[in-house]
CSV table of N, CA and C in Angstrom, one decimal:
chain,number,residue,atom,x,y,z
A,478,MET,N,-18.6,-36.0,32.1
A,478,MET,CA,-17.9,-35.9,33.4
A,478,MET,C,-17.2,-37.3,33.5
A,479,ASN,N,-15.9,-37.2,34.1
A,479,ASN,CA,-15.1,-38.3,34.2
A,479,ASN,C,-15.5,-39.0,35.6
A,480,ILE,N,-16.1,-40.2,35.5
A,480,ILE,CA,-16.4,-40.9,36.7
A,480,ILE,C,-15.3,-41.5,37.5
A,481,ILE,N,-14.3,-42.0,36.7
A,481,ILE,CA,-13.3,-42.7,37.4
A,481,ILE,C,-12.1,-41.7,37.5
A,482,LYS,N,-11.5,-41.5,38.7
A,482,LYS,CA,-10.3,-40.6,38.8
A,482,LYS,C,-9.1,-41.3,38.7
A,483,SER,N,-9.1,-42.6,39.2
A,483,SER,CA,-7.8,-43.3,39.2
A,483,SER,C,-8.1,-44.9,39.2
A,484,ILE,N,-7.1,-45.6,38.6
A,484,ILE,CA,-7.1,-47.0,38.8
A,484,ILE,C,-5.7,-47.4,39.4
A,485,THR,N,-5.7,-48.2,40.4
A,485,THR,CA,-4.4,-48.5,40.9
A,485,THR,C,-4.3,-50.1,41.1
A,486,THR,N,-3.2,-50.6,41.1
A,486,THR,CA,-3.0,-52.1,41.2
A,486,THR,C,-2.1,-52.4,42.3
A,487,THR,N,-2.3,-53.5,42.9
A,487,THR,CA,-1.4,-54.1,44.0
A,487,THR,C,-1.1,-55.4,43.6
A,488,ASP,N,0.2,-55.7,43.2
A,488,ASP,CA,0.6,-57.1,42.8
A,488,ASP,C,0.9,-58.0,44.0
A,489,ASP,N,1.0,-59.3,43.7
A,489,ASP,CA,1.5,-60.2,44.8
A,489,ASP,C,0.6,-60.3,46.1
A,490,VAL,N,-0.7,-60.6,45.8
A,490,VAL,CA,-1.6,-60.6,46.9
A,490,VAL,C,-2.1,-62.1,47.1
A,491,THR,N,-2.2,-62.5,48.3
A,491,THR,CA,-2.7,-63.8,48.7
A,491,THR,C,-4.1,-63.7,49.2
A,492,LEU,N,-5.1,-64.6,48.7
A,492,LEU,CA,-6.4,-64.6,49.3
A,492,LEU,C,-6.6,-65.8,50.2
A,493,ILE,N,-7.0,-65.4,51.3
A,493,ILE,CA,-7.3,-66.5,52.4
A,493,ILE,C,-8.8,-66.5,52.5
A,494,SER,N,-9.3,-67.7,52.4
A,494,SER,CA,-10.8,-68.0,52.6
A,494,SER,C,-11.1,-69.0,53.7
A,495,LEU,N,-12.0,-68.6,54.5
A,495,LEU,CA,-12.5,-69.6,55.6
A,495,LEU,C,-13.9,-69.9,55.2
A,496,GLN,N,-14.2,-71.1,54.7
A,496,GLN,CA,-15.5,-71.5,54.4
A,496,GLN,C,-16.3,-72.2,55.5
A,497,ASP,N,-17.5,-71.8,55.6
A,497,ASP,CA,-18.5,-72.4,56.6
A,497,ASP,C,-17.9,-72.2,58.1
A,498,SER,N,-17.3,-71.0,58.3
A,498,SER,CA,-16.9,-70.8,59.7
A,498,SER,C,-18.0,-70.2,60.5
A,499,PRO,N,-17.9,-70.4,61.8
A,499,PRO,CA,-18.9,-69.9,62.7
A,499,PRO,C,-18.9,-68.3,62.5
A,500,SER,N,-20.2,-67.8,62.4
A,500,SER,CA,-20.3,-66.4,62.2
A,500,SER,C,-20.4,-65.8,63.6
A,501,ASP,N,-19.3,-65.7,64.3
A,501,ASP,CA,-19.2,-65.4,65.6
A,501,ASP,C,-18.2,-64.2,65.8
A,502,ALA,N,-18.5,-63.1,66.4
A,502,ALA,CA,-17.7,-62.0,66.4
A,502,ALA,C,-16.4,-62.3,67.3
A,503,SER,N,-16.6,-63.2,68.2
A,503,SER,CA,-15.4,-63.5,69.0
A,503,SER,C,-14.4,-64.4,68.2
A,504,LEU,N,-14.9,-65.3,67.3
A,504,LEU,CA,-14.0,-66.1,66.5
A,504,LEU,C,-13.2,-65.1,65.5
A,505,ILE,N,-14.0,-64.2,64.9
A,505,ILE,CA,-13.5,-63.3,63.9
A,505,ILE,C,-12.5,-62.4,64.6
A,506,THR,N,-12.7,-61.9,65.9
A,506,THR,CA,-11.7,-61.2,66.6
A,506,THR,C,-10.5,-61.9,66.9
A,507,SER,N,-10.7,-63.2,67.3
A,507,SER,CA,-9.5,-64.0,67.6
A,507,SER,C,-8.6,-64.3,66.4
A,508,ILE,N,-9.3,-64.5,65.2
A,508,ILE,CA,-8.5,-64.7,63.9
A,508,ILE,C,-7.7,-63.4,63.6
A,509,PHE,N,-8.4,-62.3,63.7
A,509,PHE,CA,-7.6,-61.0,63.2
A,509,PHE,C,-6.6,-60.6,64.4
A,510,GLN,N,-6.8,-61.0,65.7
A,510,GLN,CA,-5.8,-60.8,66.7
A,510,GLN,C,-4.5,-61.6,66.4
A,511,LYS,N,-4.7,-62.9,66.1
A,511,LYS,CA,-3.5,-63.7,65.7
A,511,LYS,C,-2.7,-63.2,64.5
A,512,ILE,N,-3.5,-62.7,63.5
A,512,ILE,CA,-2.9,-62.0,62.3
A,512,ILE,C,-2.2,-60.8,62.7
A,513,ALA,N,-2.8,-59.9,63.5
A,513,ALA,CA,-2.1,-58.6,64.0
A,513,ALA,C,-0.9,-59.0,64.8
A,514,ASP,N,-1.0,-60.0,65.7
A,514,ASP,CA,0.1,-60.4,66.6
A,514,ASP,C,1.3,-60.8,65.8
A,515,ASN,N,1.1,-61.3,64.6
A,515,ASN,CA,2.2,-61.9,63.8
A,515,ASN,C,2.7,-60.8,62.7
A,516,GLY,N,2.2,-59.5,62.9
A,516,GLY,CA,2.7,-58.4,62.1
A,516,GLY,C,2.2,-58.5,60.6
A,517,ILE,N,1.0,-59.2,60.4
A,517,ILE,CA,0.5,-59.3,59.1
A,517,ILE,C,-0.5,-58.2,58.8
A,518,ASP,N,-0.3,-57.5,57.7
A,518,ASP,CA,-1.2,-56.4,57.3
A,518,ASP,C,-2.3,-57.0,56.4
A,519,VAL,N,-3.6,-56.9,56.7
A,519,VAL,CA,-4.7,-57.3,56.0
A,519,VAL,C,-5.2,-56.2,55.1
A,520,ASP,N,-5.6,-56.5,54.0
A,520,ASP,CA,-6.1,-55.4,53.0
A,520,ASP,C,-7.6,-55.6,52.9
A,521,MET,N,-8.0,-56.4,51.9
A,521,MET,CA,-9.4,-56.6,51.6
A,521,MET,C,-10.1,-57.5,52.6
A,522,ILE,N,-11.3,-57.3,53.0
A,522,ILE,CA,-12.1,-58.2,53.9
A,522,ILE,C,-13.4,-58.3,53.3
A,523,SER,N,-14.0,-59.5,53.2
A,523,SER,CA,-15.3,-59.7,52.7
A,523,SER,C,-15.9,-60.9,53.5
A,524,GLN,N,-17.2,-60.7,53.9
A,524,GLN,CA,-17.9,-61.9,54.6
A,524,GLN,C,-19.3,-62.1,53.9
A,525,THR,N,-19.7,-63.3,53.8
A,525,THR,CA,-21.0,-63.5,53.3
A,525,THR,C,-22.0,-63.5,54.5
A,526,PRO,N,-23.2,-63.4,54.1
A,526,PRO,CA,-24.3,-63.3,55.2
A,526,PRO,C,-24.4,-64.7,55.8
A,527,PRO,N,-24.6,-64.7,57.1
A,527,PRO,CA,-24.6,-66.1,57.8
A,527,PRO,C,-25.8,-67.0,57.3
A,528,LYS,N,-25.5,-68.2,57.3
A,528,LYS,CA,-26.5,-69.2,57.0
A,528,LYS,C,-26.4,-70.3,58.1
A,529,SER,N,-27.5,-70.4,58.9
A,529,SER,CA,-27.4,-71.3,60.1
A,529,SER,C,-26.1,-71.1,60.9
A,530,ASN,N,-25.9,-69.8,61.2
A,530,ASN,CA,-24.8,-69.4,62.0
A,530,ASN,C,-23.3,-69.7,61.4
A,531,LEU,N,-23.3,-70.0,60.1
A,531,LEU,CA,-22.1,-70.2,59.4
A,531,LEU,C,-21.9,-69.1,58.3
A,532,SER,N,-20.8,-68.7,58.1
A,532,SER,CA,-20.6,-67.8,56.9
A,532,SER,C,-19.2,-68.0,56.3
A,533,ASP,N,-18.9,-67.4,55.2
A,533,ASP,CA,-17.6,-67.5,54.5
A,533,ASP,C,-16.9,-66.2,54.8
A,534,LEU,N,-15.7,-66.3,55.2
A,534,LEU,CA,-14.9,-65.0,55.5
A,534,LEU,C,-13.6,-65.1,54.7
A,535,SER,N,-13.4,-64.0,53.8
A,535,SER,CA,-12.2,-64.0,53.0
A,535,SER,C,-11.4,-62.6,53.3
A,536,PHE,N,-10.2,-62.7,53.2
A,536,PHE,CA,-9.3,-61.5,53.3
A,536,PHE,C,-8.0,-61.7,52.5
A,537,THR,N,-7.3,-60.5,52.3
A,537,THR,CA,-6.1,-60.6,51.5
A,537,THR,C,-4.9,-60.1,52.3
A,538,VAL,N,-3.7,-60.8,52.0
A,538,VAL,CA,-2.4,-60.3,52.6
A,538,VAL,C,-1.4,-60.2,51.5
A,539,SER,N,-0.3,-59.6,51.7
A,539,SER,CA,0.7,-59.6,50.8
A,539,SER,C,1.4,-61.0,50.6
A,540,ASP,N,1.7,-61.4,49.4
A,540,ASP,CA,2.4,-62.7,49.2
A,540,ASP,C,3.7,-62.8,50.0
A,541,GLU,N,4.2,-61.6,50.4
A,541,GLU,CA,5.5,-61.6,51.3
A,541,GLU,C,5.1,-62.3,52.6
A,542,ASP,N,3.9,-62.2,53.0
A,542,ASP,CA,3.5,-62.7,54.3
A,542,ASP,C,2.9,-64.1,54.3
A,543,LEU,N,3.1,-64.7,53.1
A,543,LEU,CA,2.5,-66.1,52.9
A,543,LEU,C,3.0,-67.1,54.0
A,544,LYS,N,4.3,-67.2,54.4
A,544,LYS,CA,4.8,-68.1,55.4
A,544,LYS,C,4.1,-67.8,56.7
A,545,LYS,N,4.1,-66.5,57.0
A,545,LYS,CA,3.5,-66.1,58.3
A,545,LYS,C,2.0,-66.4,58.4
A,546,ILE,N,1.3,-66.1,57.3
A,546,ILE,CA,-0.2,-66.4,57.2
A,546,ILE,C,-0.4,-68.0,57.4
A,547,LEU,N,0.4,-68.8,56.7
A,547,LEU,CA,0.3,-70.2,56.8
A,547,LEU,C,0.5,-70.6,58.2
A,548,ASP,N,1.4,-70.1,59.0
A,548,ASP,CA,1.7,-70.5,60.4
A,548,ASP,C,0.4,-70.1,61.3
A,549,VAL,N,-0.1,-68.9,60.9
A,549,VAL,CA,-1.4,-68.5,61.6
A,549,VAL,C,-2.4,-69.4,61.3
A,550,ILE,N,-2.6,-69.8,60.0
A,550,ILE,CA,-3.7,-70.7,59.8
A,550,ILE,C,-3.6,-72.0,60.4
A,551,SER,N,-2.3,-72.5,60.5
A,551,SER,CA,-2.0,-73.8,61.1
A,551,SER,C,-2.5,-73.7,62.6
A,552,SER,N,-2.1,-72.6,63.3
A,552,SER,CA,-2.5,-72.5,64.7
A,552,SER,C,-4.0,-72.4,64.8
A,553,LEU,N,-4.7,-71.7,63.9
A,553,LEU,CA,-6.1,-71.7,63.9
A,553,LEU,C,-6.8,-73.0,63.8
A,554,ARG,N,-6.2,-73.9,62.9
A,554,ARG,CA,-6.8,-75.2,62.6
A,554,ARG,C,-6.6,-76.1,63.9
A,555,GLU,N,-5.5,-75.9,64.7
A,555,GLU,CA,-5.4,-76.5,66.0
A,555,GLU,C,-6.5,-76.3,66.9
A,556,VAL,N,-6.9,-75.0,67.0
A,556,VAL,CA,-7.9,-74.6,68.0
A,556,VAL,C,-9.4,-74.8,67.3
A,557,HIS,N,-9.5,-74.7,66.0
A,557,HIS,CA,-10.8,-74.8,65.4
A,557,HIS,C,-10.7,-75.8,64.2
A,558,PRO,N,-10.5,-77.0,64.4
A,558,PRO,CA,-10.3,-78.1,63.4
A,558,PRO,C,-11.4,-78.1,62.3
A,559,GLU,N,-12.6,-77.5,62.7
A,559,GLU,CA,-13.7,-77.5,61.7
A,559,GLU,C,-13.5,-76.5,60.6
A,560,LEU,N,-12.6,-75.6,60.8
A,560,LEU,CA,-12.4,-74.5,59.8
A,560,LEU,C,-11.9,-75.1,58.4
A,561,LYS,N,-12.7,-74.7,57.4
A,561,LYS,CA,-12.2,-75.1,56.0
A,561,LYS,C,-11.4,-73.9,55.5
A,562,ILE,N,-10.1,-74.0,55.2
A,562,ILE,CA,-9.3,-72.8,54.9
A,562,ILE,C,-8.7,-73.1,53.5
A,563,SER,N,-8.8,-72.1,52.7
A,563,SER,CA,-8.1,-72.2,51.4
A,563,SER,C,-7.2,-70.9,51.2
A,564,CYS,N,-6.1,-71.1,50.5
A,564,CYS,CA,-5.2,-70.0,50.3
A,564,CYS,C,-4.7,-70.0,48.8
A,565,ARG,N,-4.8,-68.9,48.2
A,565,ARG,CA,-4.4,-68.7,46.8
A,565,ARG,C,-3.6,-67.5,46.7
A,566,SER,N,-2.3,-67.6,46.3
A,566,SER,CA,-1.4,-66.5,46.1
A,566,SER,C,-1.2,-66.2,44.6
A,567,GLY,N,-0.6,-65.1,44.3
A,567,GLY,CA,-0.4,-64.7,42.9
A,567,GLY,C,-1.6,-64.0,42.4
A,568,ASN,N,-2.2,-63.1,43.1
A,568,ASN,CA,-3.3,-62.3,42.7
A,568,ASN,C,-2.9,-60.9,42.5
A,569,CYS,N,-3.7,-60.1,41.9
A,569,CYS,CA,-3.6,-58.6,41.8
A,569,CYS,C,-4.9,-57.9,42.2
A,570,LYS,N,-4.8,-56.9,43.1
A,570,LYS,CA,-5.9,-56.1,43.4
A,570,LYS,C,-5.9,-55.0,42.5
A,571,ILE,N,-7.0,-54.7,41.9
A,571,ILE,CA,-7.3,-53.6,41.1
A,571,ILE,C,-8.3,-52.7,41.8
A,572,SER,N,-8.0,-51.5,42.0
A,572,SER,CA,-8.9,-50.5,42.7
A,572,SER,C,-9.3,-49.5,41.7
A,573,VAL,N,-10.6,-49.2,41.5
A,573,VAL,CA,-11.1,-48.1,40.6
A,573,VAL,C,-11.7,-47.1,41.6
A,574,PHE,N,-11.2,-45.9,41.6
A,574,PHE,CA,-11.7,-44.8,42.5
A,574,PHE,C,-12.2,-43.7,41.8
A,575,GLY,N,-13.2,-43.0,42.3
A,575,GLY,CA,-13.7,-41.7,41.8
A,575,GLY,C,-14.8,-41.2,42.7
A,576,GLU,N,-14.6,-39.9,43.1
A,576,GLU,CA,-15.7,-39.3,44.0
A,576,GLU,C,-17.0,-39.2,43.1
A,577,ALA,N,-16.9,-39.1,41.9
A,577,ALA,CA,-18.1,-39.1,41.1
A,577,ALA,C,-19.0,-40.3,41.0
A,578,MET,N,-18.3,-41.4,41.5
A,578,MET,CA,-19.1,-42.7,41.6
A,578,MET,C,-20.2,-42.7,42.6
A,579,ARG,N,-20.0,-41.8,43.6
A,579,ARG,CA,-21.0,-41.7,44.6
A,579,ARG,C,-22.4,-41.4,44.0
A,580,GLY,N,-23.4,-42.2,44.2
A,580,GLY,CA,-24.7,-42.0,43.7
A,580,GLY,C,-24.8,-42.1,42.2
A,581,CYS,N,-24.0,-42.7,41.6
A,581,CYS,CA,-23.9,-42.9,40.2
A,581,CYS,C,-24.3,-44.4,39.7
A,582,PRO,N,-25.4,-44.7,39.4
A,582,PRO,CA,-25.8,-46.1,39.1
A,582,PRO,C,-25.1,-46.6,37.9
A,583,GLY,N,-24.7,-47.9,38.0
A,583,GLY,CA,-24.1,-48.6,36.8
A,583,GLY,C,-22.6,-48.7,36.8
A,584,VAL,N,-21.9,-48.1,37.7
A,584,VAL,CA,-20.5,-48.0,37.7
A,584,VAL,C,-20.0,-49.4,37.9
A,585,ALA,N,-20.4,-50.1,38.9
A,585,ALA,CA,-20.0,-51.5,39.2
A,585,ALA,C,-20.3,-52.4,38.0
A,586,LEU,N,-21.4,-52.2,37.3
A,586,LEU,CA,-21.8,-52.9,36.2
A,586,LEU,C,-20.7,-52.8,35.2
A,587,ARG,N,-20.3,-51.6,34.9
A,587,ARG,CA,-19.3,-51.3,33.9
A,587,ARG,C,-18.0,-51.9,34.2
A,588,VAL,N,-17.6,-51.9,35.5
A,588,VAL,CA,-16.3,-52.5,35.8
A,588,VAL,C,-16.4,-54.0,35.6
A,589,PHE,N,-17.5,-54.6,36.1
A,589,PHE,CA,-17.6,-56.1,36.0
A,589,PHE,C,-17.7,-56.5,34.5
A,590,SER,N,-18.3,-55.7,33.7
A,590,SER,CA,-18.4,-55.9,32.2
A,590,SER,C,-17.1,-55.9,31.6
A,591,ALA,N,-16.3,-54.9,32.1
A,591,ALA,CA,-14.9,-54.8,31.5
A,591,ALA,C,-14.0,-56.0,31.9
A,592,VAL,N,-14.2,-56.6,33.1
A,592,VAL,CA,-13.5,-57.8,33.7
A,592,VAL,C,-14.1,-59.0,32.7
A,593,ASN,N,-15.4,-59.0,32.3
A,593,ASN,CA,-15.8,-60.0,31.5
A,593,ASN,C,-15.2,-60.0,30.2
A,594,LYS,N,-15.1,-58.8,29.7
A,594,LYS,CA,-14.5,-58.6,28.3
A,594,LYS,C,-13.0,-59.0,28.3
A,595,ALA,N,-12.5,-58.9,29.4
A,595,ALA,CA,-11.0,-59.4,29.5
A,595,ALA,C,-10.9,-60.8,29.7
A,596,ASN,N,-12.1,-61.5,29.8
A,596,ASN,CA,-12.1,-63.1,30.0
A,596,ASN,C,-11.3,-63.4,31.4
A,597,ALA,N,-11.5,-62.6,32.3
A,597,ALA,CA,-10.9,-62.9,33.7
A,597,ALA,C,-12.0,-63.2,34.6
A,598,ASP,N,-11.6,-63.9,35.7
A,598,ASP,CA,-12.4,-64.3,36.9
A,598,ASP,C,-12.1,-63.2,37.9
A,599,ILE,N,-13.1,-62.9,38.6
A,599,ILE,CA,-13.1,-62.1,39.9
A,599,ILE,C,-13.0,-63.0,41.0
A,600,ASN,N,-11.9,-62.9,41.8
A,600,ASN,CA,-11.8,-63.7,43.0
A,600,ASN,C,-12.4,-63.2,44.3
A,601,MET,N,-12.5,-61.9,44.2
A,601,MET,CA,-13.0,-61.2,45.4
A,601,MET,C,-13.4,-59.7,45.0
A,602,ILE,N,-14.5,-59.2,45.7
A,602,ILE,CA,-14.9,-57.8,45.5
A,602,ILE,C,-15.1,-57.2,46.8
A,603,THR,N,-14.6,-55.9,46.9
A,603,THR,CA,-14.9,-55.0,47.9
A,603,THR,C,-15.3,-53.6,47.5
A,604,THR,N,-16.1,-53.0,48.2
A,604,THR,CA,-16.6,-51.7,47.6
A,604,THR,C,-16.8,-50.7,48.7
A,605,SER,N,-16.7,-49.4,48.4
A,605,SER,CA,-17.3,-48.3,49.2
A,605,SER,C,-18.1,-47.4,48.2
A,606,GLU,N,-18.5,-46.3,48.6
A,606,GLU,CA,-19.2,-45.4,47.8
A,606,GLU,C,-18.4,-44.9,46.6
A,607,VAL,N,-17.1,-44.8,46.8
A,607,VAL,CA,-16.3,-44.2,45.9
A,607,VAL,C,-15.1,-45.1,45.4
A,608,ASP,N,-15.2,-46.4,45.7
A,608,ASP,CA,-14.2,-47.4,45.3
A,608,ASP,C,-14.7,-48.7,45.0
A,609,ILE,N,-14.2,-49.3,44.0
A,609,ILE,CA,-14.6,-50.7,43.7
A,609,ILE,C,-13.2,-51.4,43.6
A,610,SER,N,-12.9,-52.4,44.4
A,610,SER,CA,-11.7,-53.2,44.4
A,610,SER,C,-12.1,-54.6,44.1
A,611,ILE,N,-11.4,-55.1,43.0
A,611,ILE,CA,-11.5,-56.6,42.6
A,611,ILE,C,-10.1,-57.3,42.7
A,612,LEU,N,-10.2,-58.5,43.0
A,612,LEU,CA,-9.0,-59.4,43.0
A,612,LEU,C,-9.1,-60.3,41.8
A,613,VAL,N,-8.0,-60.3,41.0
A,613,VAL,CA,-8.0,-61.1,39.8
A,613,VAL,C,-6.6,-61.8,39.9
A,614,ALA,N,-6.5,-62.9,39.0
A,614,ALA,CA,-5.1,-63.5,38.9
A,614,ALA,C,-4.2,-62.5,38.4
A,615,LYS,N,-3.1,-62.6,38.8
A,615,LYS,CA,-2.0,-61.6,38.5
A,615,LYS,C,-1.8,-61.6,36.9
A,616,HIS,N,-1.8,-62.8,36.3
A,616,HIS,CA,-1.6,-62.9,34.7
A,616,HIS,C,-2.7,-62.2,33.9
A,617,ASP,N,-3.9,-61.9,34.7
A,617,ASP,CA,-5.0,-61.2,34.0
A,617,ASP,C,-5.0,-59.8,34.2
A,618,ALA,N,-4.3,-59.2,35.2
A,618,ALA,CA,-4.3,-57.9,35.6
A,618,ALA,C,-4.2,-56.8,34.5
A,619,THR,N,-3.1,-56.8,33.7
A,619,THR,CA,-2.9,-55.9,32.7
A,619,THR,C,-4.1,-55.8,31.7
A,620,ASN,N,-4.6,-56.9,31.3
A,620,ASN,CA,-5.8,-56.9,30.3
A,620,ASN,C,-7.0,-56.4,31.0
A,621,VAL,N,-7.2,-56.7,32.2
A,621,VAL,CA,-8.4,-56.2,32.9
A,621,VAL,C,-8.2,-54.6,33.1
A,622,VAL,N,-7.2,-54.2,33.5
A,622,VAL,CA,-7.0,-52.7,33.6
A,622,VAL,C,-7.2,-52.0,32.2
A,623,ASP,N,-6.7,-52.6,31.2
A,623,ASP,CA,-6.9,-52.0,29.8
A,623,ASP,C,-8.4,-52.0,29.5
A,624,CYS,N,-9.0,-53.1,29.8
A,624,CYS,CA,-10.5,-53.2,29.5
A,624,CYS,C,-11.3,-52.1,30.4
A,625,ILE,N,-10.9,-51.9,31.6
A,625,ILE,CA,-11.5,-51.0,32.5
A,625,ILE,C,-11.4,-49.6,31.8
A,626,LEU,N,-10.1,-49.2,31.6
A,626,LEU,CA,-9.7,-47.9,30.9
A,626,LEU,C,-10.6,-47.6,29.7
A,627,LYS,N,-10.7,-48.7,28.8
A,627,LYS,CA,-11.4,-48.6,27.6
A,627,LYS,C,-13.0,-48.3,27.9
A,628,GLU,N,-13.5,-49.0,28.9
A,628,GLU,CA,-15.0,-48.8,29.2
A,628,GLU,C,-15.2,-47.4,29.7
A,629,PHE,N,-14.2,-46.8,30.3
A,629,PHE,CA,-14.4,-45.5,30.9
A,629,PHE,C,-13.9,-44.3,30.2
A,630,GLU,N,-13.4,-44.6,28.9
A,630,GLU,CA,-12.8,-43.5,28.0
A,630,GLU,C,-13.8,-42.4,27.7
């Protein structure tokens, strides 16, 4: 049975990370409100479990929105100077999709193993029952996709 139905890539992705930010739904709401108000489309979102009411929040936007997201980040820093914000552009999102992934142990292992074989770093991971999306440096994307394809031949 073919577990993976498709692999898609999205080039020119910027990763925004807020380290040690308050794990507060009102702050998260205000952040994403400012982003939406500026017409910026957010793709991947990941948050770490809170530690002492602080967590790390990361999300991705298109590199085309880099100037707009930098303006949003600047305005956030004015209101919340304690936020530690990093921004990294030039990434590629690779999404592995397959309905057969649901309830099939080891698929994530095989994807991560393929990335390891490609000697690439994973900058972010998001998942659902039928999708694993990873963010890698754009220059590693072709090799990562080739290694994933080989893993699931």
